[in-house]
Short mmCIF file of C-alpha atoms in Angstrom, two decimals:
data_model
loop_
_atom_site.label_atom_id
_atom_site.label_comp_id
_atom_site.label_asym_id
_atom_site.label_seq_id
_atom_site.Cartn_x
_atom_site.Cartn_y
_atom_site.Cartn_z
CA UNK A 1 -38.62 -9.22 23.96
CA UNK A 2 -35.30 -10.36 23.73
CA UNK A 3 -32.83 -10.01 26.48
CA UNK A 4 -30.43 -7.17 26.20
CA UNK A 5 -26.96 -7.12 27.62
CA UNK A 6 -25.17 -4.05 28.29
CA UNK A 7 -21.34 -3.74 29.58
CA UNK A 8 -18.20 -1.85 29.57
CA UNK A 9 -15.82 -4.36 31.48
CA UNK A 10 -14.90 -5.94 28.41
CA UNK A 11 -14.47 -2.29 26.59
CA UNK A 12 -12.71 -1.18 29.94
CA UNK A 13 -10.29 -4.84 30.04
CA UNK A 14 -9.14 -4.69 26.46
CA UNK A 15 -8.33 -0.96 26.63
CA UNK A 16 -6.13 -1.77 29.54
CA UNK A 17 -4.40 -4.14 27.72
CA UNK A 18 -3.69 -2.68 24.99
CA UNK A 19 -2.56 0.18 26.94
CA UNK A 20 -0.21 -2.01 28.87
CA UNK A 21 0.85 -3.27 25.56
CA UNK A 22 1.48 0.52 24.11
CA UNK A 23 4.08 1.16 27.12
CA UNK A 24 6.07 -1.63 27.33
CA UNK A 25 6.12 -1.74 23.98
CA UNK A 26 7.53 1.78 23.72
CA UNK A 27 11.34 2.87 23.34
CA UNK A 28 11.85 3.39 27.27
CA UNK A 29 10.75 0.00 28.05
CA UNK A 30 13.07 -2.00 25.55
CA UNK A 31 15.81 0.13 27.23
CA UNK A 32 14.77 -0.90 30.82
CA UNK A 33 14.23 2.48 31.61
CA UNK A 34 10.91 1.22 33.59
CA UNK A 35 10.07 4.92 34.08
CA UNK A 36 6.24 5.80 34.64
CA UNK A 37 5.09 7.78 31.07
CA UNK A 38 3.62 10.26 33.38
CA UNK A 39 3.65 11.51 36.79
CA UNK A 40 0.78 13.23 37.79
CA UNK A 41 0.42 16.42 40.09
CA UNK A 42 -1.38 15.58 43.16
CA UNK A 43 0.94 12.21 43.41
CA UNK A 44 4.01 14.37 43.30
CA UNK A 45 2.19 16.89 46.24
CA UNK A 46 1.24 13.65 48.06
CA UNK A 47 4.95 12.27 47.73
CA UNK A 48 6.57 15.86 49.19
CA UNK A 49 5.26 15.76 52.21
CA UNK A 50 5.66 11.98 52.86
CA UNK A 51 9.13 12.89 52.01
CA UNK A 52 9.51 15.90 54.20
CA UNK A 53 8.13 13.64 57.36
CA UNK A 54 9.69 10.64 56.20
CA UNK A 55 12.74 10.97 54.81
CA UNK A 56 14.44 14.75 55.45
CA UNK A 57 16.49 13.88 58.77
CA UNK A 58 18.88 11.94 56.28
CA UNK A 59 18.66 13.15 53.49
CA UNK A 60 17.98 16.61 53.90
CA UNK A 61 15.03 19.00 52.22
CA UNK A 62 16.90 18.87 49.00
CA UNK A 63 18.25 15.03 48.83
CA UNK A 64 21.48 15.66 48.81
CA UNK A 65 22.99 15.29 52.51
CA UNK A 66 23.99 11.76 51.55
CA UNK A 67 26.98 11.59 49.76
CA UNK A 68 26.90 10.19 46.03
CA UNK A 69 22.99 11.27 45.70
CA UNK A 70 21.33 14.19 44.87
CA UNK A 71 17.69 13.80 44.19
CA UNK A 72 17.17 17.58 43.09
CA UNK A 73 19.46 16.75 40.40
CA UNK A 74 18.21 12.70 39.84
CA UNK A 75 21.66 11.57 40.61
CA UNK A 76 20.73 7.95 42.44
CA UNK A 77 23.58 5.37 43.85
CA UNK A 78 21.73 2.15 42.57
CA UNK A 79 18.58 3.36 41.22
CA UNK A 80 17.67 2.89 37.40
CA UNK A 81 13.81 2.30 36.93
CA UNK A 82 11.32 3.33 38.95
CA UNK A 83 10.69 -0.33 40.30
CA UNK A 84 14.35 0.17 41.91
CA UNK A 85 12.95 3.19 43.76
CA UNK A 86 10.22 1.38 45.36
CA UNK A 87 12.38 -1.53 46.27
CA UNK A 88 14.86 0.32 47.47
CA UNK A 89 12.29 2.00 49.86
CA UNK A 90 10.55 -0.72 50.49
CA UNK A 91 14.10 -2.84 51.56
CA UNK A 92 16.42 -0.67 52.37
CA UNK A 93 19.62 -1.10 51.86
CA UNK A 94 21.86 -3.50 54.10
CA UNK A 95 24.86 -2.20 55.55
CA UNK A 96 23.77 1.88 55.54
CA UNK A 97 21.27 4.13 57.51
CA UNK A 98 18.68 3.30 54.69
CA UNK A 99 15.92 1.54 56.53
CA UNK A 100 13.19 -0.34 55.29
CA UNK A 101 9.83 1.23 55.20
CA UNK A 102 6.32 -0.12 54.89
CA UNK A 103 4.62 2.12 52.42
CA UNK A 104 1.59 1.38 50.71
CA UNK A 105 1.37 1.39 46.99
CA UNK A 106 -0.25 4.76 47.06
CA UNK A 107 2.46 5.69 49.22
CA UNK A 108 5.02 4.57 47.20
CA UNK A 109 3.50 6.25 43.92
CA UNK A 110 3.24 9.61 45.36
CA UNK A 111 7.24 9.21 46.38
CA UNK A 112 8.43 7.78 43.34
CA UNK A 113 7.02 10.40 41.52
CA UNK A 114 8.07 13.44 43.59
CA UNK A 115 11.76 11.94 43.30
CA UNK A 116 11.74 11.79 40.13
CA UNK A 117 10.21 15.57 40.04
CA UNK A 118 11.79 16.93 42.93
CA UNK A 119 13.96 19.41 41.03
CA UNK A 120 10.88 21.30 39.52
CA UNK A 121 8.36 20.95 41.89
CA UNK A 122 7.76 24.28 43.64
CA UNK A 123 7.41 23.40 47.22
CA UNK A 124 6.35 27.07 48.10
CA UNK A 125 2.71 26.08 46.29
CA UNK A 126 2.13 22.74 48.24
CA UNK A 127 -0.93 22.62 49.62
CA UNK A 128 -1.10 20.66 52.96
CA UNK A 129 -4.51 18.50 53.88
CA UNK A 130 -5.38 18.50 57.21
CA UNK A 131 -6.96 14.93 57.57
CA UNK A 132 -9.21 15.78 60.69
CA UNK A 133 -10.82 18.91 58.77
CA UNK A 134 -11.12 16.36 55.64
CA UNK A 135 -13.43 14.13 57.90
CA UNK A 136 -15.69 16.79 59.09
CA UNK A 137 -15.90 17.90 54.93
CA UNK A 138 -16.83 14.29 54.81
CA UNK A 139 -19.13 13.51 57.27
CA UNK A 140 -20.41 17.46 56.47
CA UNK A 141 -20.58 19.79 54.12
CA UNK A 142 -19.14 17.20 51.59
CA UNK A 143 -22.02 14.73 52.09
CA UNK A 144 -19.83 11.91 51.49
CA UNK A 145 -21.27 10.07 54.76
CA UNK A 146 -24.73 9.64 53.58
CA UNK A 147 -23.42 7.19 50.61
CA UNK A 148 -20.39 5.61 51.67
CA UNK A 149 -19.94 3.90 54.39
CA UNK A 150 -16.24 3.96 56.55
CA UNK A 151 -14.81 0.06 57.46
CA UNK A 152 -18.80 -1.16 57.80
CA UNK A 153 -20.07 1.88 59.56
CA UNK A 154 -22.39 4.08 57.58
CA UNK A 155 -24.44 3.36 54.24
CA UNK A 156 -23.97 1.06 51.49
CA UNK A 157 -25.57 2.37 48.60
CA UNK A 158 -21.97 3.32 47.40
CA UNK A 159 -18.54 1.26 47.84
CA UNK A 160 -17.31 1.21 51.17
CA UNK A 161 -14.04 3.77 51.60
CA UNK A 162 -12.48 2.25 54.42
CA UNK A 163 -9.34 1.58 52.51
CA UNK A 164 -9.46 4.18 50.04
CA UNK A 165 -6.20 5.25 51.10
CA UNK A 166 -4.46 1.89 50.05
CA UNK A 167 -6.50 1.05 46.82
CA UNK A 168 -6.45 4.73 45.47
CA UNK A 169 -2.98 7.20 44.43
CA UNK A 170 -3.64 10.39 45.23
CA UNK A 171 -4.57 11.61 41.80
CA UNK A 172 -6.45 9.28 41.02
CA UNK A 173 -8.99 10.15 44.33
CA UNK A 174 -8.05 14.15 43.71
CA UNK A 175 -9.68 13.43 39.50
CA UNK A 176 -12.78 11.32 41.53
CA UNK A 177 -13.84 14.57 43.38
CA UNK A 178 -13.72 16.96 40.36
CA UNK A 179 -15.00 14.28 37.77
CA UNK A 180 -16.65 10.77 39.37
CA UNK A 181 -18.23 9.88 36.51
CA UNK A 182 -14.68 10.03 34.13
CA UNK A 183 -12.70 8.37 36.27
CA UNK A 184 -15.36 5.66 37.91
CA UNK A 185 -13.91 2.15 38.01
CA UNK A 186 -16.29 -0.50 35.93
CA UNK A 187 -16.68 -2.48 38.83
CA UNK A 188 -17.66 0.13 41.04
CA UNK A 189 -19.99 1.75 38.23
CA UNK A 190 -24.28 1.44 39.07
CA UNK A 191 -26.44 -0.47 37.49
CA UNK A 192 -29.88 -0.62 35.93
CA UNK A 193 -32.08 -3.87 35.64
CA UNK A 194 -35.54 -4.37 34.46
CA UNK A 195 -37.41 -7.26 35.06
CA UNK A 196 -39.66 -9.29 32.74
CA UNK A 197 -42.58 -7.40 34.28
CA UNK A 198 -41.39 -4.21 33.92
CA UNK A 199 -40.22 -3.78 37.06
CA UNK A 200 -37.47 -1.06 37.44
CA UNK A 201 -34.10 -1.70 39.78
CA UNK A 202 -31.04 0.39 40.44
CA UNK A 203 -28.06 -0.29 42.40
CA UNK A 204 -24.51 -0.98 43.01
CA UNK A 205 -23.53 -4.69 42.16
CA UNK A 206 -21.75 -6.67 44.49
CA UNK A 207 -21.01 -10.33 42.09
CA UNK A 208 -21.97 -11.38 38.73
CA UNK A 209 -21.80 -14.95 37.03
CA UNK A 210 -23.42 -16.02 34.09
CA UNK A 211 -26.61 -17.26 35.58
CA UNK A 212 -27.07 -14.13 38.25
CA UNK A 213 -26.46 -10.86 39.53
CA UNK A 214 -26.41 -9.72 43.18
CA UNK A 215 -26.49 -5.58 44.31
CA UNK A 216 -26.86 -3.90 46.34
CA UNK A 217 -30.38 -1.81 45.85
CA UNK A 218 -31.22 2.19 46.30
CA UNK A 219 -33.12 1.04 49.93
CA UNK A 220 -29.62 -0.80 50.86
CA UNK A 221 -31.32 -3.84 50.07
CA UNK A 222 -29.52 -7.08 49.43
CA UNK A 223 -31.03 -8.37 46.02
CA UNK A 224 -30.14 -11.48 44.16
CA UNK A 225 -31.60 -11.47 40.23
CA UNK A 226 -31.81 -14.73 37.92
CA UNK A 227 -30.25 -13.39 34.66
CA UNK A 228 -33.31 -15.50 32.92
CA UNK A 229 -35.83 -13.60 35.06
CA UNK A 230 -34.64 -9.83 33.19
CA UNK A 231 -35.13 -8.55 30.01
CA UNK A 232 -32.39 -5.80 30.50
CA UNK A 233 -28.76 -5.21 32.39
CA UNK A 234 -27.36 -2.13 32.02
CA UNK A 235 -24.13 -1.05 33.37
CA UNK A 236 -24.25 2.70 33.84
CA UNK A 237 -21.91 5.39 32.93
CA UNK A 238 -23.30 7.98 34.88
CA UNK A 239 -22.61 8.88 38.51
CA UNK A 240 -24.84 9.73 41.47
CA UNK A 241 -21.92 11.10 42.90
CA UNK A 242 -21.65 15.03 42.70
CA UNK A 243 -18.74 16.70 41.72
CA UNK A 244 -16.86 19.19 44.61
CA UNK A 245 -14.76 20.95 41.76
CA UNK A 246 -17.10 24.03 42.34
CA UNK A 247 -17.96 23.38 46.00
CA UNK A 248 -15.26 23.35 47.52
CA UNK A 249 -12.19 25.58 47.91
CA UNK A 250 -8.55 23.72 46.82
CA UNK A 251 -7.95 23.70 50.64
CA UNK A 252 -11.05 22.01 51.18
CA UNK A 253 -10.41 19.93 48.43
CA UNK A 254 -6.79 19.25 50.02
CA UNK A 255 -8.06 18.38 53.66
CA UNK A 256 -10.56 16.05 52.23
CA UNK A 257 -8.22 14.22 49.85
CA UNK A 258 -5.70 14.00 53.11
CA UNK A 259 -9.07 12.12 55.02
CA UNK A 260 -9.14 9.92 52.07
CA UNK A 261 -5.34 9.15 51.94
CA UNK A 262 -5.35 8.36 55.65
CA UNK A 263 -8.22 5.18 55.35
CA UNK A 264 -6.29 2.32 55.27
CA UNK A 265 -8.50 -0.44 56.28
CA UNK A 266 -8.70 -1.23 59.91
CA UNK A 267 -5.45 -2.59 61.17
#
């Protein structure tokens, strides 16, 4: 039987592109407008109360204790795209009470996007995560803990989550608890490989070259398969994972996402 090869990353890599393409090719970018063609809702959540422990004491609940700037009303001093925002965060600004600030990228995201939202984002509705009842929803009822592992400590059957909280904006970790499967990465997607024999093995891969595969198996064993030694490679596009969107309650949902958030890698 001949050897079948089965794979999305070069589906998944070309779609990305062309994406990329799509919006910079659009009528914002050729005016430099550099503004995101969507900002999502738990990114704006995540961004209002970084802002209202971050940034209030200077410029107020509303943005607009600083004279010359009113975010409410998107009036900015020296702020065009939203790659000025971050910078400007991320280096302050020489001479004023602007500090710099070492946000992650996830960090950064959820501000950006709540600035650029802040005058029609209801801040009565904001639902605040509690991180410490998140972990107990993790290591509990959520049954996270029995798959993932937290920086080395736990199982490995399913990508280590240790710096979740970096890699991941908060939208894109609230859309992987209602729907894993949709919004899976490829890389972090099972797979399925069948031996010349017959022989049946699932698991999460780890590296792929042309002449091998290594994964990680369903017993958390380390396996390393010669390509020529399997007569199928499948790259799955289901999900083990379970969605929460009918387990748990939005505050549920909240506290865990706010566990999530807070794994940064260990520092």
């Amino acid at each position: 039987m001949r050897l079948r090869w089965i794979s999305l990353c070069g589906i998944y890599q070309c779609t990305v592109i062309c994406a990329v393409l799509a919006v910079c090719g659009s009528a914002a970018c050729a005016q430099g407008q550099d503004r995101a063609p969507q900002y999502f809702p738990a990114d704006i959540q995540y961004g209002a109360q970084i802002f209202a422990s971050q940034c209030t004491s200077c410029h107020g609940e509303n943005g607009d204790v600083i004279p010359g700037v009113n975010f409410r009303a998107g009036q900015f001093k020296r702020v065009i795209s939203d790659n000025d925002l971050r910078l400007t965060i991320t280096n302050g600004v020489p001479g004023t009470a602007m500090q710099p600030f070492t946000f992650g990228a996830s960090e950064l995201t959820g501000i950006v996007s709540y600035l650029r939202n802040m005058g029609s984002f209801n801040a009565r509705g904001l639902m605040i995560g509690d991180p410490a009842r998140g972990r107990a929803l993790f290591e509990g009822a959520g049954n996270c803990a029995s798959c993932h592992a937290v920086n080395g400590k736990g199982p490995h059957v399913a990508p280590d989550l240790g710096d979740i909280g970096a890699l991941r904006t908060a939208e894109l970790i609230h859309r992987t608890l209602l729907d894993p499967g949709g919004s899976m990465l490829p890389g972090n997607r099972p797979v399925r490989a069948v031996t010349l024999d017959g022989k049946v093995i699932n698991g999460r891969r780890l590296n792929e070259d042309t002449y091998s595969v290594q994964l990680i198996d369903e017993q958390e064993r380390l396996r390393s398969l010669a390509k020529a030694d399997l007569r199928e490679f499948v790259v799955l596009k289901s999900t083990p994972m379970p969605s929460l969107k009918d387990k748990f309650s939005s505050q549920e949902l909240a506290d865990l996402e706010a566990y999530l958030l807070s794994l940064r890698g260990v520092k």
